[in-house]
Coordinates of C-alpha atoms and ligand atoms in Angstrom, one line a residue:
X1 CA 19.5 3.8 50.2
X2 CA 23.0 5.3 50.8
X3 CA 25.1 6.8 48.2
X4 CA 27.9 4.6 46.6
X5 CA 31.1 6.6 46.6
X6 CA 33.1 6.0 43.4
X7 CA 36.8 7.1 43.2
X8 CA 37.8 7.7 39.6
X9 CA 41.3 8.2 38.3
X10 CA 42.2 11.6 36.8
X11 CA 44.2 11.5 33.6
X12 CA 44.2 9.8 30.3
X13 CA 41.5 7.2 31.1
X14 CA 39.0 9.6 32.7
X15 CA 37.1 10.3 29.4
X16 CA 36.7 6.6 28.6
X17 CA 35.6 5.9 32.2
X18 CA 32.9 8.6 31.9
X19 CA 31.7 7.3 28.5
X20 CA 31.4 3.8 30.0
X21 CA 29.5 5.1 33.0
X22 CA 27.1 7.0 30.7
X23 CA 26.5 3.9 28.7
X24 CA 25.7 2.2 32.1
X25 CA 23.2 4.9 32.9
X26 CA 25.3 6.8 35.4
X27 CA 25.5 10.5 34.7
X28 CA 27.4 13.3 36.3
X29 CA 26.0 16.4 34.5
X30 CA 28.6 19.0 35.6
X31 CA 31.6 16.7 35.0
X32 CA 34.4 18.0 32.7
X33 CA 37.8 16.3 32.4
X34 CA 39.8 19.4 33.1
X35 CA 37.6 20.5 36.0
X36 CA 39.1 21.6 39.4
X37 CA 35.9 20.4 41.1
X38 CA 36.5 17.1 43.0
X39 CA 33.0 15.8 43.9
X40 CA 30.1 15.1 41.5
X41 CA 26.7 13.4 42.1
X42 CA 24.3 11.3 40.1
X43 CA 21.3 12.0 42.3
X44 CA 19.1 9.5 40.6
X45 CA 21.5 6.5 40.8
X46 CA 22.8 7.7 44.2
X47 CA 26.4 7.6 43.1
X48 CA 29.0 10.1 44.3
X49 CA 32.1 10.5 42.2
X50 CA 35.3 11.6 43.8
X51 CA 37.9 12.6 41.2
X52 CA 41.4 11.8 42.4
X53 CA 44.9 11.1 41.2
X54 CA 45.2 7.6 39.8
X55 CA 47.9 6.6 42.2
X56 CA 45.6 7.4 45.1
X57 CA 42.5 5.5 44.0
X58 CA 43.5 2.2 45.7
X59 CA 44.1 4.1 49.0
X60 CA 40.6 5.7 48.9
X61 CA 39.1 2.3 48.3
X62 CA 41.2 0.4 50.8
X63 CA 40.5 2.9 53.6
X64 CA 36.7 2.9 52.8
X65 CA 36.6 6.6 51.9
X66 CA 35.3 5.3 48.6
X67 CA 33.3 2.1 48.2
X68 CA 34.4 1.4 44.6
X69 CA 37.2 2.7 42.3
X70 CA 38.0 2.8 38.6
X71 CA 41.8 2.7 38.1
X72 CA 44.5 1.0 36.1
X73 CA 46.0 -2.3 37.1
X74 CA 49.4 -0.6 37.2
X75 CA 48.3 1.5 40.2
X76 CA 46.6 -1.4 41.8
X77 CA 49.7 -3.6 41.5
X78 CA 51.9 -0.9 42.9
X79 CA 49.7 0.0 45.8
X80 CA 49.4 -3.6 47.1
X81 CA 46.1 -2.4 48.7
X82 CA 43.8 -4.9 50.4
X83 CA 40.8 -4.5 48.1
X84 CA 38.8 -6.7 45.7
X85 CA 39.7 -6.4 42.0
X86 CA 36.3 -7.2 40.6
X87 CA 36.1 -6.4 36.9
X88 CA 38.2 -5.7 33.8
X89 CA 36.6 -2.6 32.2
X90 CA 38.3 -3.3 28.9
X91 CA 39.9 0.1 28.3
X92 CA 43.2 1.8 29.2
X93 CA 45.0 -1.0 27.7
X94 CA 48.8 -0.8 27.9
X95 CA 51.7 -2.9 29.4
X96 CA 54.4 -2.8 31.9
X97 CA 57.8 -3.1 30.2
X98 CA 61.5 -3.2 30.9
X99 CA 63.1 -0.8 28.5
X100 CA 66.5 0.8 27.8
X101 CA 68.9 1.9 25.1
X102 CA 70.3 -1.6 25.0
X103 CA 69.8 -4.9 26.7
X104 CA 71.9 -4.6 29.8
X105 CA 70.3 -7.6 31.5
X106 CA 73.2 -9.9 30.8
X107 CA 75.7 -7.3 31.8
X108 CA 75.7 -8.2 35.5
X109 CA 79.2 -7.1 36.4
X110 CA 77.6 -4.7 38.7
X111 CA 74.1 -4.4 40.2
X112 CA 71.6 -2.9 37.6
X113 CA 69.8 0.3 38.5
X114 CA 66.2 0.6 37.3
X115 CA 64.4 3.9 37.3
X116 CA 60.6 3.6 37.6
X117 CA 57.4 5.1 38.9
X118 CA 56.6 1.5 40.1
X119 CA 59.3 0.3 42.5
X120 CA 57.1 -2.3 44.1
X121 CA 56.3 -3.9 40.8
X122 CA 59.9 -3.6 39.7
X123 CA 61.3 -5.2 42.8
X124 CA 58.8 -8.1 42.6
X125 CA 59.6 -8.8 39.0
X126 CA 63.4 -8.9 39.5
X127 CA 63.0 -10.9 42.8
X128 CA 61.1 -13.6 40.8
X129 CA 63.9 -13.6 38.3
X130 CA 66.6 -13.7 41.1
X131 CA 68.3 -10.7 39.6
X132 CA 69.6 -8.2 42.2
X133 CA 68.7 -4.6 41.2
X134 CA 68.6 -1.2 42.8
X135 CA 65.4 0.8 42.0
X136 CA 65.3 4.6 41.7
X137 CA 61.8 6.1 42.3
X138 CA 60.8 8.8 39.8
X139 CA 57.5 10.5 39.4
X140 CA 57.4 11.1 35.7
X141 CA 59.5 11.4 32.5
X142 CA 61.2 8.1 33.4
X143 CA 62.5 7.7 29.9
X144 CA 65.1 10.4 30.6
X145 CA 66.9 8.3 33.3
X146 CA 68.9 6.0 31.1
X147 CA 69.7 8.8 28.6
X148 CA 71.6 10.8 31.2
X149 CA 73.1 8.1 33.2
X150 CA 70.7 8.0 36.2
X151 CA 69.8 4.4 35.6
X152 CA 70.8 1.4 33.4
X153 CA 67.2 0.5 32.5
X154 CA 63.6 1.6 33.2
X155 CA 60.3 -0.1 34.1
X156 CA 57.4 1.9 32.8
X157 CA 54.1 1.6 31.1
X158 CA 53.9 1.7 27.3
X159 CA 50.7 2.4 25.4
X160 CA 51.5 3.5 21.9
X161 CA 55.3 3.2 22.2
X162 CA 55.7 6.8 21.0
X163 CA 57.6 8.0 24.1
X164 CA 60.1 5.2 24.0
X165 CA 60.6 5.7 20.3
X166 CA 61.1 9.4 20.5
X167 CA 63.8 8.9 23.1
X168 CA 65.6 6.1 21.4
X169 CA 64.6 3.4 23.8
X170 CA 63.4 -0.1 23.1
X171 CA 61.4 -2.7 24.9
X172 CA 63.6 -5.4 26.4
X173 CA 60.9 -7.5 28.0
X174 CA 57.2 -7.2 28.6
X175 CA 56.3 -7.7 32.2
X176 CA 52.5 -7.6 32.3
X177 CA 49.4 -6.5 30.5
X178 CA 47.5 -3.6 32.1
X179 CA 43.9 -2.4 31.7
X180 CA 41.4 -0.3 33.8
X181 CA 39.7 -2.2 36.5
X182 CA 36.8 -1.9 38.9
X183 CA 37.9 -2.3 42.5
X184 CA 35.8 -2.6 45.6
X185 CA 36.3 -2.0 49.3
X186 CA 36.0 -5.3 51.2
X187 CA 33.7 -4.0 54.0
X188 CA 31.4 -2.2 51.5
X189 CA 31.2 -5.3 49.4
X190 CA 29.3 -6.8 52.4
X191 CA 27.4 -3.8 53.7
X192 CA 26.4 -2.3 50.3
X193 CA 26.2 -5.6 48.5
X194 CA 22.9 -4.8 46.7
X195 CA 24.0 -1.4 45.3
X196 CA 27.4 -2.7 44.3
X197 CA 26.0 -5.6 42.5
X198 CA 23.4 -3.4 40.7
X199 CA 26.3 -1.1 39.7
X200 CA 28.4 -4.0 38.4
X201 CA 25.5 -5.5 36.5
X202 CA 25.0 -2.1 34.8
X203 CA 28.7 -2.0 33.9
X204 CA 28.6 -5.5 32.5
X205 CA 25.6 -4.7 30.3
X206 CA 27.3 -1.5 29.1
X207 CA 30.5 -3.5 28.2
X208 CA 28.4 -6.0 26.2
X209 CA 26.9 -3.4 23.8
Ligands
PRP301 C1 53.2 7.5 30.6 C2 54.3 6.5 30.8 C3 55.1 6.8 29.5 C4 54.1 7.2 28.5 C5 53.8 6.0 27.6 O1 53.6 8.7 31.1 O2 55.0 6.7 32.0 O3 56.0 7.9 29.8 O4 52.9 7.5 29.2 O5 52.8 6.3 26.6 P1 53.1 6.0 25.1 O6 53.6 4.6 25.0 O7 51.8 6.1 24.5 O8 54.1 7.0 24.6 P2 52.6 9.9 31.3 O9 52.0 10.4 30.1 O10 51.5 9.5 32.3 O11 53.5 11.1 31.9 P3 54.7 11.1 32.8 O12 55.9 10.8 32.0 O13 54.8 12.5 33.4 O14 54.5 10.1 33.9

């Protein structure tokens, strides 16, 4: 049987992903969260782990460089990748929010500017609400933007709320709930059906205990 290649997101959910995989009987003996190594093998289960930036996981899976991926719904929604979103893994829970120093939503004398790491999600949200906005793409520390006049509001993810609080920002609206998901390449789902289903069954059992 061929190896299944699993793209796993680096960052805050990596430790929980590895714990869930271990519960499911998948072990990467040399794995450490802070490692600079990028590929790990479970030679018994025939699973190859590629350890990549969260934002890139949907791309690896869509292009077939990985058969399956473990990544947050925030990155899946933003990537708009042509993949199957198969399973909620029940960790990495947070939410997309619209936030700011004050509710400027009704102040529409001029077009609102929204700073975000998620311009696709942001544009879609405001399109549905028929509110014209300009988005400014940032790659981190988004909370700074409204504090120094770069944007009116932000769209970002909130987990504990600590970052918003420490910067004097408040949630104006919740846009969507987020959790970590299992995604699958469409072609692999057909060609490696048996091993992907075996892997999903193992995860399902691990989630039950
Ligand atoms: C994320 C997010 C918020 C923060 C929210 O940033 O963009 O800034 O976490 O978490 P909290 O509600 O628990 O405070 P991340 O830590 O990924 O860093 P970044 O600002 O560099 O993107």
